[in-house]
Amino acid sequence: MRVLGIETSCDETGVAIYDTEQGLLADALYSQIDLHRVYGGVVPELASRDHIRKLTPLIQQVLDASNTTKQQLDGIAYTEGPGLIGALLVGVATGRALAWTLGIPAVGVHHMEGHLLAPMLEDNPPQFPFLALLVSGGHTQLIAVESIGHYQLLGESIDDAAGEAFDKTAKMLGLDYPGGPVISKLAQQGRPDIYRFPRPMTNRPGLDFSFSGLKTFALNTWQKAEFKNEQSKADIARAFQDAVVDTLLIKCKRALKQSGLKRLVVAGGVSANAALRTELNRLNQQGIEVFYPRLEFCTDNGAMIAYAGAIHLQRGQQQSLSFGARPRWPLASD
C-alpha cells in the first residue's frame, strides 16, 4: 500500500510517501520559522495561508521524487488534530478532496500518534510494548504503549509544555525564535552550578509535569543578575535546560519503574535536544532500551503521518466524506 501523508498542524508543511513494502519513498518539509520569527511566535492566520501556498507544490515534489503518479496512490493520510484549527483544515480539506477525486480511502491521524510512531521509520524500530515520552512545543506526555492504537496516558503537563517553556524563556532573555535550539546552543557556553533551578513536581508522587514556573524563575534570575551580559544569559540557559532535562529524566525513571516497561521511546521536537539525549541514554546502563527518531523527524513532518496513516488504512480504517479537524484531541481517547 502506497500512502501520501500530509502534516499541517502548526508552522511546518510536511508531505511524504510511504510504501508498506518498500518503506519511506520520499518526504519534503517547508518550515515557516522565518515567517513567524519577526513576531516572536506562530501567527495562526499567517500559518494557514502559507500552508495553502506550499502544500500543493510539496505534494507534486514528493510524487516526482518517488516516481509516483497520483493514480498509483492507495490512500491519503492527513493530520486531523490536535493543532491550529485553520492550519489543520488546509491539510484535512486537501487530503480528503484528493482522496475523493482519486477514489481512494483517506484517514485522519492524531498528530502525537505520528510523533509516537516516528521511530518506527528507523532501521532498528522499538518493539511493543514501550513507554513513550512525547515532548514538544505543545505537549509533554508520558504514555504506556501496548500496541498501535492502545495508549494509556500516565502523565502530562498541567501548564506549559517543555518546548513552550523553552520558547518563552528565550523570549524573556531577548533571544531569537524558536527558543529551543537557541537555548540549547547558548547553554553549551553556560557554567554549571552558577544557578540552581527547581525541578518542579519531582518531590511529590505522580507523573504530571509543570514547566510554567521555570520560565518565571529564569526571568527573576535574569532581573536579579549582577551582570546582564551574554555570559549571564548562557548561565541561565544552562540552569534552565538542566532543570528541564533532570525533570524529564526523573519522571521517565518513575514511569518505567511503575509500569515495569524496559523500552523508552522519546519523540517530538524537544527529543532533538542533545543534553536530553545524553541523560536518557544513561538508562541503557540500567537495562532500558532508548529509541529516538532521526533528527529531521523529531519536528513535525509528513513521514510520520504517512506511516501512521498506512497502518490505519491497512486495518480498514478510513474517513467518511463528512470530515473535520480536531484542534483538541486527547491521544488516549480513541
PDB file of N, CA and C in Angstrom, residues 119-120 122 124-127 129-133 135 248-249 252-253 256 261-267 271 273-294:
ATOM      1  N   PRO A 119       9.788   6.744  15.430  1.00  0.00           N
ATOM      2  CA  PRO A 119      10.947   5.835  15.481  1.00  0.00           C
ATOM      3  C   PRO A 119      10.754   4.537  14.703  1.00  0.00           C
ATOM      4  N   MET A 120       9.511   4.216  14.343  1.00  0.00           N
ATOM      5  CA  MET A 120       9.261   3.016  13.546  1.00  0.00           C
ATOM      6  C   MET A 120       9.839   3.136  12.141  1.00  0.00           C
ATOM      7  N   GLU A 122      12.861   3.987  11.556  1.00  0.00           N
ATOM      8  CA  GLU A 122      14.292   3.726  11.636  1.00  0.00           C
ATOM      9  C   GLU A 122      14.601   2.262  11.353  1.00  0.00           C
ATOM     10  N   ASN A 124      16.212   0.215  13.206  1.00  0.00           N
ATOM     11  CA  ASN A 124      16.052  -0.599  14.418  1.00  0.00           C
ATOM     12  C   ASN A 124      14.867  -0.064  15.220  1.00  0.00           C
ATOM     13  N   PRO A 125      13.649  -0.347  14.781  1.00  0.00           N
ATOM     14  CA  PRO A 125      12.473   0.207  15.459  1.00  0.00           C
ATOM     15  C   PRO A 125      12.227  -0.478  16.799  1.00  0.00           C
ATOM     16  N   PRO A 126      11.574   0.205  17.728  1.00  0.00           N
ATOM     17  CA  PRO A 126      11.256  -0.427  19.015  1.00  0.00           C
ATOM     18  C   PRO A 126      10.163  -1.469  18.868  1.00  0.00           C
ATOM     19  N   GLN A 127      10.208  -2.450  19.739  1.00  0.00           N
ATOM     20  CA  GLN A 127       9.164  -3.468  19.788  1.00  0.00           C
ATOM     21  C   GLN A 127       8.155  -3.092  20.864  1.00  0.00           C
ATOM     22  N   PRO A 129       5.632  -3.912  24.013  1.00  0.00           N
ATOM     23  CA  PRO A 129       5.148  -2.610  24.483  1.00  0.00           C
ATOM     24  C   PRO A 129       6.320  -1.703  24.867  1.00  0.00           C
ATOM     25  N   PHE A 130       6.042  -0.389  25.020  1.00  0.00           N
ATOM     26  CA  PHE A 130       7.077   0.531  25.457  1.00  0.00           C
ATOM     27  C   PHE A 130       6.456   1.749  26.117  1.00  0.00           C
ATOM     28  N   LEU A 131       7.290   2.495  26.811  1.00  0.00           N
ATOM     29  CA  LEU A 131       6.894   3.778  27.379  1.00  0.00           C
ATOM     30  C   LEU A 131       7.301   4.866  26.400  1.00  0.00           C
ATOM     31  N   ALA A 132       6.433   5.828  26.165  1.00  0.00           N
ATOM     32  CA  ALA A 132       6.742   6.933  25.255  1.00  0.00           C
ATOM     33  C   ALA A 132       6.764   8.246  26.017  1.00  0.00           C
ATOM     34  N   LEU A 133       7.822   9.011  25.826  1.00  0.00           N
ATOM     35  CA  LEU A 133       7.888  10.387  26.291  1.00  0.00           C
ATOM     36  C   LEU A 133       7.705  11.269  25.063  1.00  0.00           C
ATOM     37  N   VAL A 135       7.490  14.902  23.825  1.00  0.00           N
ATOM     38  CA  VAL A 135       7.902  16.186  24.370  1.00  0.00           C
ATOM     39  C   VAL A 135       8.113  17.167  23.222  1.00  0.00           C
ATOM     40  N   LEU A 248      12.505  15.746  33.298  1.00  0.00           N
ATOM     41  CA  LEU A 248      12.054  14.712  32.361  1.00  0.00           C
ATOM     42  C   LEU A 248      12.677  13.364  32.700  1.00  0.00           C
ATOM     43  N   LEU A 249      13.959  13.363  33.048  1.00  0.00           N
ATOM     44  CA  LEU A 249      14.641  12.119  33.395  1.00  0.00           C
ATOM     45  C   LEU A 249      14.037  11.486  34.641  1.00  0.00           C
ATOM     46  N   CYS A 252      10.662  10.013  33.790  1.00  0.00           N
ATOM     47  CA  CYS A 252      10.795   8.804  32.965  1.00  0.00           C
ATOM     48  C   CYS A 252      11.199   7.608  33.818  1.00  0.00           C
ATOM     49  N   LYS A 253      12.157   7.807  34.700  1.00  0.00           N
ATOM     50  CA  LYS A 253      12.580   6.721  35.595  1.00  0.00           C
ATOM     51  C   LYS A 253      11.407   6.241  36.439  1.00  0.00           C
ATOM     52  N   LEU A 256       8.937   4.286  34.211  1.00  0.00           N
ATOM     53  CA  LEU A 256       9.477   2.965  33.856  1.00  0.00           C
ATOM     54  C   LEU A 256       9.357   1.998  35.027  1.00  0.00           C
ATOM     55  N   LEU A 261       8.021  -1.403  32.270  1.00  0.00           N
ATOM     56  CA  LEU A 261       8.466  -1.449  30.878  1.00  0.00           C
ATOM     57  C   LEU A 261       9.976  -1.271  30.784  1.00  0.00           C
ATOM     58  N   LYS A 262      10.573  -1.859  29.744  1.00  0.00           N
ATOM     59  CA  LYS A 262      12.023  -1.829  29.575  1.00  0.00           C
ATOM     60  C   LYS A 262      12.455  -1.096  28.316  1.00  0.00           C
ATOM     61  N   ARG A 263      11.498  -0.489  27.619  1.00  0.00           N
ATOM     62  CA  ARG A 263      11.823   0.275  26.411  1.00  0.00           C
ATOM     63  C   ARG A 263      11.226   1.676  26.539  1.00  0.00           C
ATOM     64  N   LEU A 264      12.001   2.660  26.119  1.00  0.00           N
ATOM     65  CA  LEU A 264      11.561   4.048  26.170  1.00  0.00           C
ATOM     66  C   LEU A 264      11.707   4.670  24.788  1.00  0.00           C
ATOM     67  N   VAL A 265      10.611   5.209  24.270  1.00  0.00           N
ATOM     68  CA  VAL A 265      10.621   5.958  23.010  1.00  0.00           C
ATOM     69  C   VAL A 265      10.511   7.438  23.341  1.00  0.00           C
ATOM     70  N   VAL A 266      11.398   8.243  22.791  1.00  0.00           N
ATOM     71  CA  VAL A 266      11.391   9.685  23.032  1.00  0.00           C
ATOM     72  C   VAL A 266      11.182  10.377  21.689  1.00  0.00           C
ATOM     73  N   ALA A 267      10.134  11.172  21.575  1.00  0.00           N
ATOM     74  CA  ALA A 267       9.799  11.787  20.288  1.00  0.00           C
ATOM     75  C   ALA A 267       9.222  13.175  20.503  1.00  0.00           C
ATOM     76  N   SER A 271      12.886  16.209  21.655  1.00  0.00           N
ATOM     77  CA  SER A 271      13.700  14.981  21.664  1.00  0.00           C
ATOM     78  C   SER A 271      14.992  15.143  20.883  1.00  0.00           C
ATOM     79  N   ASN A 273      17.008  17.564  21.503  1.00  0.00           N
ATOM     80  CA  ASN A 273      17.923  18.233  22.420  1.00  0.00           C
ATOM     81  C   ASN A 273      19.060  17.298  22.821  1.00  0.00           C
ATOM     82  N   ALA A 274      20.292  17.725  22.583  1.00  0.00           N
ATOM     83  CA  ALA A 274      21.455  16.867  22.810  1.00  0.00           C
ATOM     84  C   ALA A 274      21.640  16.534  24.290  1.00  0.00           C
ATOM     85  N   ALA A 275      21.410  17.501  25.168  1.00  0.00           N
ATOM     86  CA  ALA A 275      21.576  17.257  26.600  1.00  0.00           C
ATOM     87  C   ALA A 275      20.559  16.233  27.098  1.00  0.00           C
ATOM     88  N   LEU A 276      19.327  16.322  26.605  1.00  0.00           N
ATOM     89  CA  LEU A 276      18.299  15.357  26.994  1.00  0.00           C
ATOM     90  C   LEU A 276      18.676  13.957  26.532  1.00  0.00           C
ATOM     91  N   ARG A 277      19.146  13.839  25.312  1.00  0.00           N
ATOM     92  CA  ARG A 277      19.538  12.525  24.793  1.00  0.00           C
ATOM     93  C   ARG A 277      20.694  11.937  25.595  1.00  0.00           C
ATOM     94  N   THR A 278      21.647  12.768  25.970  1.00  0.00           N
ATOM     95  CA  THR A 278      22.787  12.282  26.731  1.00  0.00           C
ATOM     96  C   THR A 278      22.346  11.676  28.062  1.00  0.00           C
ATOM     97  N   GLU A 279      21.452  12.377  28.752  1.00  0.00           N
ATOM     98  CA  GLU A 279      20.998  11.887  30.051  1.00  0.00           C
ATOM     99  C   GLU A 279      20.112  10.651  29.912  1.00  0.00           C
ATOM    100  N   LEU A 280      19.202  10.652  28.960  1.00  0.00           N
ATOM    101  CA  LEU A 280      18.316   9.497  28.796  1.00  0.00           C
ATOM    102  C   LEU A 280      19.076   8.265  28.328  1.00  0.00           C
ATOM    103  N   ASN A 281      20.144   8.470  27.558  1.00  0.00           N
ATOM    104  CA  ASN A 281      20.931   7.324  27.095  1.00  0.00           C
ATOM    105  C   ASN A 281      21.608   6.595  28.239  1.00  0.00           C
ATOM    106  N   ARG A 282      21.773   7.266  29.387  1.00  0.00           N
ATOM    107  CA  ARG A 282      22.364   6.603  30.549  1.00  0.00           C
ATOM    108  C   ARG A 282      21.458   5.500  31.094  1.00  0.00           C
ATOM    109  N   LEU A 283      20.175   5.538  30.700  1.00  0.00           N
ATOM    110  CA  LEU A 283      19.257   4.488  31.128  1.00  0.00           C
ATOM    111  C   LEU A 283      19.649   3.131  30.553  1.00  0.00           C
ATOM    112  N   ASN A 284      20.446   3.142  29.480  1.00  0.00           N
ATOM    113  CA  ASN A 284      20.927   1.878  28.917  1.00  0.00           C
ATOM    114  C   ASN A 284      21.701   1.073  29.956  1.00  0.00           C
ATOM    115  N   GLN A 285      22.371   1.777  30.864  1.00  0.00           N
ATOM    116  CA  GLN A 285      23.146   1.109  31.909  1.00  0.00           C
ATOM    117  C   GLN A 285      22.248   0.393  32.911  1.00  0.00           C
ATOM    118  N   GLN A 286      20.965   0.742  32.909  1.00  0.00           N
ATOM    119  CA  GLN A 286      20.000   0.107  33.813  1.00  0.00           C
ATOM    120  C   GLN A 286      19.122  -0.901  33.080  1.00  0.00           C
ATOM    121  N   GLY A 287      19.548  -1.277  31.869  1.00  0.00           N
ATOM    122  CA  GLY A 287      18.805  -2.274  31.103  1.00  0.00           C
ATOM    123  C   GLY A 287      17.620  -1.741  30.349  1.00  0.00           C
ATOM    124  N   ILE A 288      17.559  -0.418  30.157  1.00  0.00           N
ATOM    125  CA  ILE A 288      16.456   0.206  29.419  1.00  0.00           C
ATOM    126  C   ILE A 288      16.929   0.547  28.008  1.00  0.00           C
ATOM    127  N   GLU A 289      16.192   0.080  27.004  1.00  0.00           N
ATOM    128  CA  GLU A 289      16.481   0.457  25.618  1.00  0.00           C
ATOM    129  C   GLU A 289      15.799   1.795  25.312  1.00  0.00           C
ATOM    130  N   VAL A 290      16.548   2.714  24.732  1.00  0.00           N
ATOM    131  CA  VAL A 290      16.017   4.035  24.430  1.00  0.00           C
ATOM    132  C   VAL A 290      16.042   4.249  22.918  1.00  0.00           C
ATOM    133  N   PHE A 291      14.923   4.721  22.382  1.00  0.00           N
ATOM    134  CA  PHE A 291      14.772   4.897  20.939  1.00  0.00           C
ATOM    135  C   PHE A 291      14.352   6.337  20.631  1.00  0.00           C
ATOM    136  N   TYR A 292      14.874   6.859  19.518  1.00  0.00           N
ATOM    137  CA  TYR A 292      14.521   8.198  19.044  1.00  0.00           C
ATOM    138  C   TYR A 292      14.268   8.141  17.536  1.00  0.00           C
ATOM    139  N   PRO A 293      13.514   9.077  17.006  1.00  0.00           N
ATOM    140  CA  PRO A 293      13.501   9.252  15.545  1.00  0.00           C
ATOM    141  C   PRO A 293      14.774   9.971  15.125  1.00  0.00           C
ATOM    142  N   ARG A 294      15.125   9.881  13.853  1.00  0.00           N
ATOM    143  CA  ARG A 294      16.249  10.679  13.361  1.00  0.00           C
ATOM    144  C   ARG A 294      15.920  12.158  13.556  1.00  0.00           C
TER     145      ARG A 294
END
